[in-house]
XYZ file of C-alpha atoms in Angstrom:
665
model
C -29.899 -23.987 -16.515
C -31.851 -21.102 -15.071
C -32.444 -17.375 -14.805
C -31.862 -15.333 -11.707
C -32.896 -11.935 -10.697
C -33.152 -9.821 -7.521
C -32.311 -6.591 -5.760
C -31.240 -4.888 -2.532
C -33.247 -1.770 -1.849
C -34.293 0.837 0.804
C -36.806 2.351 -1.670
C -39.751 3.148 0.788
C -42.671 2.784 -1.815
C -41.276 -0.253 -3.538
C -43.918 -2.994 -4.133
C -41.746 -6.007 -3.210
C -43.734 -9.005 -4.461
C -44.903 -7.336 -7.664
C -41.566 -5.993 -8.437
C -39.694 -9.308 -7.766
C -42.155 -11.285 -9.863
C -41.961 -8.850 -12.538
C -38.141 -8.827 -13.133
C -37.856 -12.592 -12.441
C -40.648 -13.676 -14.969
C -38.985 -11.525 -17.738
C -36.502 -14.481 -17.776
C -39.068 -17.209 -18.203
C -37.397 -18.422 -21.414
C -34.323 -19.203 -19.406
C -36.336 -21.262 -17.029
C -39.760 -22.461 -18.255
C -40.118 -25.344 -15.688
C -40.831 -23.369 -12.641
C -40.366 -20.180 -10.619
C -39.488 -19.131 -7.135
C -39.527 -15.824 -5.141
C -38.117 -14.957 -1.764
C -37.637 -11.608 -0.143
C -37.213 -9.977 3.282
C -38.294 -6.252 2.824
C -37.220 -5.561 6.415
C -33.633 -6.424 5.543
C -33.922 -5.053 1.948
C -33.125 -8.116 0.005
C -35.009 -9.971 -2.818
C -34.110 -13.169 -4.899
C -35.998 -14.640 -7.819
C -35.432 -17.822 -9.857
C -36.698 -19.249 -13.106
C -35.845 -22.934 -13.353
C -34.866 -25.069 -16.340
C -34.721 -28.432 -14.545
C -31.673 -30.507 -15.626
C -30.433 -32.299 -12.495
C -32.755 -33.322 -9.620
C -36.171 -32.616 -11.320
C -38.023 -32.747 -7.872
C -39.010 -29.948 -5.659
C -35.841 -30.578 -3.651
C -33.942 -28.780 -6.480
C -36.261 -25.704 -6.450
C -34.908 -22.282 -5.741
C -34.389 -19.798 -4.233
C -32.885 -22.290 -1.705
C -31.904 -21.952 2.006
C -28.764 -23.584 3.342
C -28.908 -26.309 5.853
C -28.175 -23.974 8.841
C -30.457 -21.255 7.592
C -27.692 -18.662 7.197
C -27.627 -18.583 3.340
C -30.143 -18.124 0.670
C -29.121 -18.571 -2.951
C -30.572 -18.047 -6.351
C -28.221 -19.991 -8.719
C -27.777 -20.450 -12.417
C -25.345 -22.980 -13.705
C -23.928 -26.432 -13.393
C -21.057 -27.811 -11.050
C -19.690 -30.819 -12.828
C -17.515 -32.128 -10.070
C -20.376 -31.914 -7.465
C -20.676 -35.667 -6.824
C -17.132 -35.631 -5.474
C -17.549 -32.458 -3.391
C -20.743 -33.831 -2.097
C -19.146 -36.993 -0.936
C -16.480 -34.882 0.851
C -19.027 -32.778 2.518
C -21.148 -35.723 3.650
C -18.049 -37.133 5.269
C -17.741 -33.863 7.163
C -21.260 -34.219 8.649
C -23.367 -32.504 6.080
C -26.925 -33.841 5.156
C -28.743 -33.497 1.847
C -32.368 -33.531 0.978
C -31.965 -34.051 -2.753
C -29.198 -34.493 -5.260
C -28.893 -31.043 -6.879
C -25.572 -29.264 -7.207
C -27.302 -26.113 -5.694
C -27.819 -27.891 -2.392
C -24.191 -29.016 -2.567
C -22.917 -25.568 -3.293
C -24.601 -24.037 -0.350
C -23.068 -26.845 1.926
C -19.678 -26.082 0.429
C -20.122 -22.402 1.192
C -21.099 -23.160 4.912
C -18.126 -25.589 5.055
C -15.405 -23.430 3.439
C -16.657 -19.992 2.695
C -17.794 -18.330 -0.488
C -14.451 -17.819 -2.209
C -12.951 -21.140 -1.210
C -16.094 -23.021 -2.302
C -16.078 -21.547 -5.847
C -12.346 -22.092 -6.161
C -13.112 -25.832 -5.618
C -15.970 -25.911 -8.013
C -15.457 -26.911 -11.645
C -18.375 -25.542 -13.731
C -20.345 -22.631 -15.078
C -22.387 -20.350 -12.924
C -23.702 -16.977 -12.014
C -25.335 -16.790 -8.646
C -26.635 -14.432 -5.939
C -26.041 -15.352 -2.292
C -27.531 -13.665 0.731
C -25.712 -13.945 3.982
C -28.263 -13.512 6.656
C -25.695 -13.353 9.507
C -23.527 -10.663 8.019
C -26.215 -8.875 5.963
C -24.135 -9.136 2.761
C -25.172 -9.993 -0.837
C -22.561 -11.800 -2.917
C -22.676 -11.848 -6.638
C -20.493 -14.529 -8.151
C -19.612 -15.481 -11.748
C -17.633 -18.509 -12.976
C -14.027 -18.231 -14.061
C -14.334 -18.005 -17.792
C -17.660 -16.045 -17.934
C -19.696 -18.960 -19.488
C -22.772 -17.831 -17.561
C -23.872 -14.052 -17.466
C -24.543 -11.856 -14.506
C -25.552 -8.186 -14.835
C -26.181 -5.540 -12.130
C -27.095 -1.938 -12.115
C -27.024 0.956 -9.607
C -30.617 2.173 -9.071
C -32.008 4.674 -6.688
C -31.618 3.382 -3.179
C -30.108 0.002 -4.175
C -28.768 -2.388 -6.772
C -30.732 -4.722 -9.114
C -29.209 -7.829 -10.831
C -30.093 -10.605 -13.112
C -28.898 -13.028 -15.756
C -30.045 -10.771 -18.618
C -30.574 -7.028 -18.900
C -34.229 -7.458 -19.535
C -34.621 -8.239 -15.909
C -32.836 -5.112 -14.882
C -34.919 -2.967 -17.228
C -38.169 -4.236 -15.632
C -37.018 -2.718 -12.233
C -38.587 0.665 -11.286
C -36.056 3.455 -11.520
C -33.499 1.675 -13.916
C -31.892 4.170 -16.155
C -31.926 3.424 -19.898
C -29.418 6.292 -20.571
C -27.109 4.941 -23.304
C -23.357 5.017 -22.629
C -21.799 6.558 -25.719
C -18.349 5.396 -24.752
C -19.561 1.758 -24.467
C -21.239 2.378 -27.820
C -17.890 3.388 -29.231
C -16.253 0.198 -27.959
C -19.118 -1.884 -29.464
C -18.726 -0.299 -32.904
C -14.904 -1.089 -32.701
C -15.280 -4.727 -31.447
C -18.828 -5.713 -32.337
C -19.668 -6.365 -28.648
C -19.698 -4.536 -25.394
C -16.901 -5.994 -23.212
C -16.933 -6.373 -19.495
C -17.455 -4.686 -17.161
C -19.533 -2.249 -19.371
C -22.992 -2.573 -20.960
C -24.762 -0.366 -23.316
C -26.265 1.442 -20.428
C -24.751 3.965 -17.910
C -24.484 2.672 -14.319
C -25.165 -0.884 -15.483
C -22.293 -3.433 -15.614
C -21.347 -7.005 -16.275
C -19.732 -8.866 -13.332
C -16.303 -9.780 -14.748
C -15.501 -13.453 -15.119
C -13.876 -15.110 -12.091
C -15.033 -12.432 -9.654
C -17.230 -11.829 -6.532
C -18.860 -8.554 -5.794
C -19.932 -8.192 -2.099
C -22.535 -5.488 -1.119
C -24.041 -4.692 2.234
C -27.782 -4.536 2.380
C -28.043 -1.947 5.274
C -29.244 1.178 3.700
C -26.651 3.503 5.333
C -23.795 1.096 4.609
C -24.999 0.558 0.992
C -25.091 4.238 0.246
C -21.620 4.636 1.610
C -20.455 1.654 -0.369
C -21.775 2.683 -3.717
C -20.179 6.217 -3.263
C -16.810 4.252 -3.054
C -17.608 1.734 -5.993
C -15.820 0.684 -9.116
C -16.905 -2.108 -11.548
C -13.257 -2.950 -12.233
C -11.612 -5.949 -10.596
C -8.554 -4.707 -8.671
C -9.634 -1.206 -8.326
C -8.481 1.008 -5.561
C -12.031 1.804 -4.670
C -13.356 0.459 -1.398
C -16.028 -1.587 -3.092
C -15.232 -3.506 -6.312
C -15.380 -7.080 -7.619
C -12.697 -9.367 -6.067
C -10.999 -11.854 -8.395
C -10.833 -15.480 -7.272
C -9.428 -16.489 -10.635
C -7.612 -14.661 -13.494
C -6.989 -15.606 -17.138
C -3.965 -13.341 -17.110
C -2.442 -14.778 -13.849
C -3.076 -18.287 -15.327
C -1.196 -17.579 -18.384
C 1.589 -15.730 -16.612
C 1.936 -18.753 -14.387
C 1.988 -20.955 -17.389
C 4.763 -18.997 -19.000
C 6.794 -19.054 -15.768
C 6.383 -22.745 -15.272
C 5.667 -24.207 -18.845
C 5.106 -27.943 -19.090
C 8.423 -29.306 -20.138
C 7.545 -33.010 -20.529
C 7.715 -35.153 -23.534
C 5.031 -34.273 -26.084
C 3.666 -37.847 -26.006
C 3.176 -37.696 -22.244
C 1.429 -34.279 -22.494
C -0.937 -35.502 -25.174
C -1.758 -38.563 -23.208
C -2.623 -36.548 -19.985
C -4.543 -34.153 -21.997
C -6.731 -36.923 -23.424
C -7.327 -38.336 -20.086
C -8.357 -34.969 -18.665
C -10.607 -34.290 -21.647
C -12.224 -37.704 -21.332
C -12.925 -36.975 -17.597
C -14.336 -33.561 -18.287
C -16.563 -34.614 -21.152
C -17.840 -37.484 -19.011
C -18.631 -35.003 -16.215
C -20.457 -32.704 -18.556
C -22.672 -35.545 -19.768
C -24.385 -35.815 -16.336
C -28.077 -35.003 -16.779
C -31.516 -36.244 -15.809
C -32.824 -34.916 -19.192
C -32.127 -35.850 -22.757
C -28.721 -34.766 -23.869
C -26.816 -34.327 -27.204
C -24.083 -32.419 -28.925
C -23.572 -29.781 -31.628
C -21.428 -31.284 -34.505
C -20.136 -28.837 -37.109
C -17.657 -31.257 -38.621
C -14.669 -29.073 -37.369
C -11.929 -30.210 -35.028
C -13.350 -29.039 -31.744
C -16.994 -30.249 -31.975
C -15.701 -33.557 -33.612
C -13.370 -34.179 -30.633
C -16.109 -33.426 -28.049
C -18.427 -35.626 -29.883
C -16.022 -38.472 -30.210
C -15.241 -38.447 -26.515
C -19.045 -38.369 -25.826
C -19.598 -41.395 -28.076
C -16.572 -43.225 -26.524
C -18.037 -42.851 -23.182
C -21.654 -43.708 -24.111
C -23.179 -47.196 -24.352
C -25.804 -45.824 -26.713
C -25.455 -43.565 -29.877
C -25.308 -39.970 -28.743
C -27.534 -37.455 -30.477
C -25.675 -34.933 -32.729
C -27.008 -31.947 -34.608
C -25.911 -29.654 -37.437
C -27.329 -27.209 -39.833
C -26.392 -26.741 -43.482
C -26.578 -23.914 -45.878
C -27.290 -23.870 -49.709
C -24.057 -21.799 -50.313
C -21.156 -24.300 -50.425
C -18.755 -21.652 -48.950
C -20.705 -21.728 -45.664
C -21.899 -25.358 -45.519
C -20.174 -27.707 -43.347
C -23.072 -30.135 -43.000
C -21.557 -32.758 -45.277
C -18.428 -32.790 -43.137
C -20.478 -33.172 -39.984
C -22.453 -35.961 -41.483
C -19.231 -37.917 -42.472
C -17.886 -37.455 -38.945
C -21.220 -38.607 -37.402
C -21.385 -41.628 -39.628
C -17.818 -42.752 -38.671
C -18.492 -42.187 -34.914
C -21.952 -43.949 -35.170
C -23.940 -41.123 -33.561
C -27.587 -40.573 -34.001
C -27.409 -37.552 -36.313
C -29.891 -34.836 -37.382
C -29.255 -32.157 -39.733
C -31.386 -29.398 -41.263
C -30.681 -27.277 -44.264
C -31.819 -23.726 -43.905
C -32.737 -21.206 -46.570
C -31.809 -17.527 -46.709
C -35.448 -16.797 -45.605
C -34.920 -19.064 -42.401
C -31.917 -17.209 -41.574
C -33.359 -13.759 -42.337
C -36.471 -14.455 -40.124
C -34.237 -14.668 -37.099
C -33.062 -11.107 -37.362
C -36.178 -9.381 -35.925
C -35.826 -11.480 -32.659
C -31.987 -10.621 -32.264
C -32.503 -7.317 -30.147
C -34.781 -9.180 -27.756
C -32.594 -12.121 -27.331
C -29.333 -10.341 -26.872
C -30.652 -7.418 -24.811
C -27.837 -5.062 -25.937
C -26.221 -4.481 -29.248
C -24.365 -7.619 -30.351
C -23.059 -7.906 -33.915
C -21.357 -11.369 -34.383
C -23.211 -12.526 -37.463
C -22.781 -16.179 -36.409
C -25.467 -15.451 -33.905
C -27.851 -16.320 -36.774
C -26.674 -19.870 -37.480
C -26.131 -20.450 -33.701
C -29.761 -19.626 -32.965
C -30.870 -21.917 -35.828
C -28.700 -24.834 -34.521
C -30.109 -24.324 -31.050
C -33.641 -24.183 -32.212
C -33.187 -27.424 -34.140
C -31.435 -29.186 -31.221
C -34.095 -28.086 -28.640
C -36.720 -30.182 -30.549
C -34.966 -33.428 -29.459
C -32.898 -32.543 -26.275
C -32.639 -30.263 -23.402
C -28.935 -30.233 -22.997
C -26.258 -29.992 -25.718
C -22.455 -30.041 -25.498
C -20.535 -27.610 -27.602
C -16.895 -27.441 -28.879
C -16.383 -23.716 -28.207
C -13.014 -22.711 -26.799
C -10.576 -24.929 -28.762
C -9.505 -22.063 -30.986
C -8.705 -19.633 -28.123
C -6.950 -22.248 -25.784
C -4.961 -24.182 -28.396
C -4.045 -21.520 -30.991
C -6.639 -22.291 -33.634
C -7.279 -18.812 -35.220
C -5.475 -17.783 -38.458
C -4.737 -14.345 -36.966
C -2.319 -15.985 -34.450
C -0.168 -16.833 -37.567
C -0.893 -13.814 -39.828
C 0.032 -11.251 -37.112
C 3.676 -12.287 -36.749
C 4.238 -12.840 -40.489
C 2.992 -9.389 -41.381
C 4.997 -7.774 -38.510
C 8.234 -9.371 -39.728
C 7.490 -7.902 -43.162
C 6.639 -4.461 -41.848
C 9.467 -4.104 -39.411
C 11.835 -4.227 -42.382
C 10.461 -0.869 -43.635
C 11.666 2.154 -41.643
C 9.077 3.646 -39.321
C 9.145 7.119 -40.897
C 8.259 5.743 -44.308
C 5.543 3.569 -42.804
C 4.098 6.589 -40.853
C 4.114 8.785 -43.980
C 2.215 6.082 -45.889
C -0.264 5.710 -43.214
C -0.836 9.533 -43.083
C -1.561 9.587 -46.794
C -3.981 6.664 -46.574
C -6.012 8.269 -43.874
C -6.266 11.369 -46.233
C -7.527 9.233 -49.247
C -11.335 9.366 -49.806
C -13.043 6.117 -49.050
C -14.282 5.622 -52.624
C -10.548 5.426 -53.848
C -9.427 2.951 -51.221
C -10.162 -0.169 -53.282
C -8.441 1.239 -56.328
C -5.379 2.030 -54.384
C -5.207 -1.407 -52.689
C -5.920 -3.371 -55.701
C -2.378 -3.175 -56.705
C -1.279 -4.439 -53.195
C -3.969 -7.135 -53.075
C -1.624 -10.172 -53.610
C 0.823 -8.841 -50.970
C -1.774 -8.239 -48.313
C -2.855 -10.990 -45.718
C -6.385 -12.264 -46.132
C -7.818 -10.133 -43.337
C -6.661 -6.915 -44.838
C -7.621 -7.471 -48.514
C -10.324 -4.980 -49.430
C -12.755 -7.670 -50.893
C -12.152 -10.168 -48.068
C -13.757 -8.492 -44.999
C -14.444 -5.035 -43.743
C -11.086 -3.581 -44.629
C -10.649 0.165 -44.800
C -7.896 2.584 -45.608
C -7.918 3.548 -41.912
C -7.456 0.005 -40.870
C -4.566 -0.605 -43.104
C -2.990 2.803 -42.152
C -3.072 1.706 -38.526
C -1.316 -1.507 -39.351
C 1.385 0.305 -41.450
C 2.009 2.718 -38.497
C 2.274 -0.072 -35.893
C 5.172 0.137 -33.485
C 4.457 -3.305 -32.078
C 2.838 -6.484 -33.388
C 0.012 -6.290 -30.965
C -1.386 -3.519 -33.075
C -1.732 -5.723 -35.977
C -3.558 -8.433 -33.874
C -6.055 -5.678 -32.859
C -6.716 -4.783 -36.513
C -8.061 -8.321 -37.036
C -10.674 -7.675 -34.521
C -11.647 -4.117 -35.128
C -14.652 -3.477 -37.303
C -14.535 0.382 -37.052
C -11.403 2.394 -36.365
C -11.703 4.870 -33.512
C -10.155 7.344 -35.815
C -13.359 7.344 -38.090
C -15.284 8.805 -35.372
C -18.570 6.963 -36.243
C -20.070 7.545 -32.641
C -20.715 11.059 -31.965
C -19.450 12.582 -28.663
C -17.619 9.344 -27.558
C -14.080 8.576 -26.394
C -14.516 4.868 -25.629
C -12.966 2.824 -22.860
C -9.844 0.921 -22.355
C -10.411 -2.705 -22.813
C -8.141 -5.829 -22.868
C -7.595 -5.048 -26.624
C -6.455 -1.547 -26.081
C -3.972 -2.137 -23.265
C -0.630 -0.586 -24.010
C 2.223 -0.796 -24.673
C 1.284 -4.540 -25.046
C -1.924 -6.580 -24.780
C -0.477 -8.061 -21.564
C 2.673 -8.682 -19.725
C 3.431 -12.170 -21.495
C 6.682 -12.255 -23.428
C 5.213 -14.584 -26.035
C 3.190 -12.800 -28.816
C 1.267 -15.950 -29.430
C 0.313 -16.247 -25.633
C -0.598 -12.561 -25.446
C -3.117 -12.860 -28.207
C -4.609 -16.114 -26.778
C -4.821 -14.716 -23.374
C -6.538 -11.531 -24.628
C -9.096 -13.633 -26.395
C -9.722 -15.841 -23.298
C -10.133 -12.536 -21.289
C -12.383 -10.646 -23.817
C -13.414 -12.184 -27.084
C -14.395 -15.489 -25.569
C -16.567 -14.343 -22.641
C -17.998 -11.213 -24.229
C -18.646 -12.475 -27.751
C -18.464 -16.206 -28.159
C -19.962 -17.264 -24.849
C -22.597 -14.434 -25.021
C -23.698 -15.739 -28.406
C -23.929 -19.311 -27.165
C -25.809 -18.393 -24.007
C -28.429 -16.126 -25.617
C -29.044 -18.383 -28.643
C -29.493 -21.413 -26.421
C -31.467 -19.930 -23.725
C -33.800 -18.198 -26.109
C -35.073 -21.690 -26.886
C -34.678 -23.089 -23.249
C -31.638 -25.158 -24.252
C -28.753 -25.710 -21.848
C -25.396 -25.503 -23.815
C -22.384 -26.802 -22.057
C -18.717 -26.175 -23.035
C -16.373 -28.888 -21.825
C -13.279 -27.445 -23.493
C -13.631 -24.390 -21.256
C -13.468 -26.237 -18.031
C -10.923 -24.336 -15.998
C -8.875 -27.567 -15.522
C -8.307 -27.663 -19.296
C -7.653 -23.906 -19.472
C -4.893 -24.123 -16.889
C -3.549 -27.197 -18.704
C -3.528 -25.486 -22.052
C -1.968 -22.285 -20.587
C 1.216 -24.191 -19.572
C 1.785 -25.640 -23.012
C 4.799 -24.449 -24.944
C 4.328 -22.856 -28.398
C 6.281 -25.803 -29.852
C 3.514 -28.098 -28.555
C 0.629 -26.104 -29.590
C 1.772 -25.479 -33.138
C 3.140 -28.071 -35.654
C 4.055 -27.334 -39.316
C 2.382 -24.006 -39.169
C -0.955 -25.254 -37.838
C -2.285 -24.785 -34.243
C -4.335 -27.137 -32.064
C -1.617 -29.736 -32.524
C -2.557 -31.675 -29.226
C -6.290 -31.681 -30.085
C -5.521 -32.862 -33.629
C -3.444 -35.750 -32.349
C -6.104 -36.874 -29.916
C -8.895 -36.539 -32.451
C -7.029 -38.666 -35.030
C -7.300 -41.522 -32.578
C -11.054 -41.517 -33.042
C -11.570 -40.033 -36.534
C -9.461 -40.576 -39.643
C -7.295 -37.765 -40.597
C -8.690 -37.722 -44.172
C -12.082 -36.614 -42.785
C -10.653 -33.638 -41.027
C -7.934 -32.108 -43.174
C -9.578 -29.121 -44.924
C -9.488 -25.398 -44.525
C -11.169 -23.930 -41.477
C -14.622 -22.587 -42.481
C -15.971 -20.853 -39.321
C -19.596 -20.608 -38.655
C -21.159 -17.822 -40.632
C -23.653 -16.638 -43.189
C -23.321 -14.823 -46.633
C -23.771 -11.487 -44.968
C -22.015 -9.450 -47.722
C -24.377 -10.835 -50.314
C -27.450 -10.338 -48.098
C -26.618 -6.665 -47.488
C -26.553 -6.091 -51.268
C -29.639 -8.155 -51.858
C -32.580 -9.379 -49.479
C -31.376 -7.161 -46.513
C -30.667 -3.954 -48.487
C -33.881 -2.344 -48.174
C -34.137 -3.095 -44.374
C -30.568 -1.831 -43.897
C -31.032 1.329 -45.856
C -34.192 2.190 -43.910
C -32.466 1.660 -40.591
C -29.403 3.679 -41.517
C -30.877 6.559 -43.635
C -28.865 9.790 -43.113
C -32.126 11.537 -41.910
C -32.788 8.802 -39.279
C -29.187 8.682 -38.005
C -29.128 12.474 -37.729
C -32.386 12.457 -35.775
C -31.207 9.659 -33.483
C -27.954 11.559 -32.770
C -25.629 8.693 -32.071
C -23.736 7.891 -35.135
C -22.124 10.052 -37.877
C -24.521 9.764 -40.841
C -21.973 10.718 -43.492
C -19.396 8.080 -42.240
C -22.109 5.354 -42.316
C -23.380 6.535 -45.781
C -19.913 6.204 -47.301
C -19.694 2.725 -45.909
C -23.139 1.814 -47.381
C -22.231 3.163 -50.867
C -18.827 1.457 -50.797
C -20.383 -1.862 -49.985
C -23.410 -1.453 -52.215
C -21.349 -0.609 -55.302
C -19.077 -3.625 -54.878
C -16.148 -1.369 -54.543
C -15.309 -3.020 -51.205
C -16.840 -5.263 -48.591
C -18.003 -3.412 -45.445
C -20.596 -5.862 -44.313
C -19.046 -6.415 -40.827
C -18.816 -2.769 -40.107
C -22.261 -2.193 -41.284
C -23.663 -5.097 -39.366
C -22.492 -3.322 -36.209
C -24.377 -0.260 -37.294
C -27.508 -2.278 -38.148
C -27.499 -4.272 -34.955
C -27.305 -1.005 -32.911
C -30.062 0.610 -34.944
C -32.353 -2.474 -34.687
C -31.754 -2.684 -30.894
C -32.502 1.052 -30.611
C -35.733 0.597 -32.354
C -36.513 -2.289 -30.011
C -35.476 -0.314 -27.016
C -37.824 2.591 -27.962
C -40.809 0.238 -28.324
C -40.230 -1.590 -25.063
């Protein structure tokens, strides 16, 4: 795995070697094993690369790399897992290879088939910049699911890009103007979704897309005047999709897999075995994350089944039993015969991670599982350089409880006339926050877990929005929203439309379950889960691979009928059936725990003083971004124990901590 950076520019006074080295070396943690710099100031193009050597450790794998014909120059971050098969096909067509890296194979594939066709044939994770010398074009390309990141920004006289925002910030003329509308979306969803970032004129390249830009100064100026960061925009210059999650799920609904369940599960096991085997290709030590849950246990089981030696597995445990899955992981590891390493972390270990979060994540990011994920990656990196993860199983195979709570609650609400629900919602919005918990205490048993005042960051506004829902999709949104837009926590912001806010439905799928799953694959997965995994792992120079998110598995899962995904009220039925062939059912049948930390307790205890200092009314008013009164009410409610507002407050704290870091940078 690596870090890439570069720019196209016609800025006359730009110091090309110094600037390229500065932005590239800001990503040294992503690639500590080497660096490479290439530029052509006369053409206005520069490419930089930091290398974490995984496959082909020789200089033949160094980058930036030129293609066999000399037409293309590439800076590439990622892994293409089917590259041996593609390489054999290309050799049969007359291509010759100096080394055995997938980078060299990718360049040959592009020469043979073109950019779009080459990436459509590649199975893997990647973000890369490709310079076409012949046509004077720069192509920025990101993998289908968004496993690997790629950012770009409009700067005076050009465009700068990189694997992380810190590379862009190091470029002269980069604007650090905060985008308040993006901040509003962050406060709502706890991450900034594609294509936006926390900065104005700075964007994430959407998953499964290619952005093509001319390097000629006159053409570039004209192109940027007709630019949009949205795939499918009517603007002349915009990212072009070569793969789409929404299209994949629509095709799956039109042509579902109608075969016998036994045949489907057999084929899925065969595909999973193939994909996990491909993901184990490495020239450096490799292991796997093992939480003891279904997804990581299945990936580990398939790894061990395909290995002649015990595979290395890693887990962390917590003193608080509610958050500790380490005993379950240990039991699974013992059954499978892996070489298992576990570490129990204290509250202090976890709290010590917090100061590094703004640097590692570059923009506000508030998924609290970022803390245990980083600790797990840090433990794992002491022993191996590559680790396989089980991420993706919940989104692809209906594993989240919200997929089941949403239709249940909708079926209850729709029996109540809409005018009555609207009136109740209006009254709840008028109720002072300090009385919300009292009012809802009487309804506690009748509410689903995610809306219970003492469960997570429930508020009267949130419940009011659910009551007023005219479609079940609104209830699904309530599971994922931390701050309601109606609270106006961000001053002077309207927010942006995102996959979560699309109306009248989340998407065009007829199945509510598939709409929720596709929305997660389109937003929550790439912009939250995969950001967390990428930043936490690359912060310690560890390559994390996610075999369940191979696009072949995504496309297979998208065609599965609901009756195959769900059995006896539980999701992930196909994965469960496969796992039980390797691990006894008795080891796996327990409530889903997730991967979290006791945040609510910490914010009333060891983190209270830190949090209060970051969010004092005087400080918030001086900063001018957040409504001090709204935040204070949330703090007081949480601190008093009247209600749990820890997730909403964590959003505030992660923004404020990031803002402090931003001002010191």
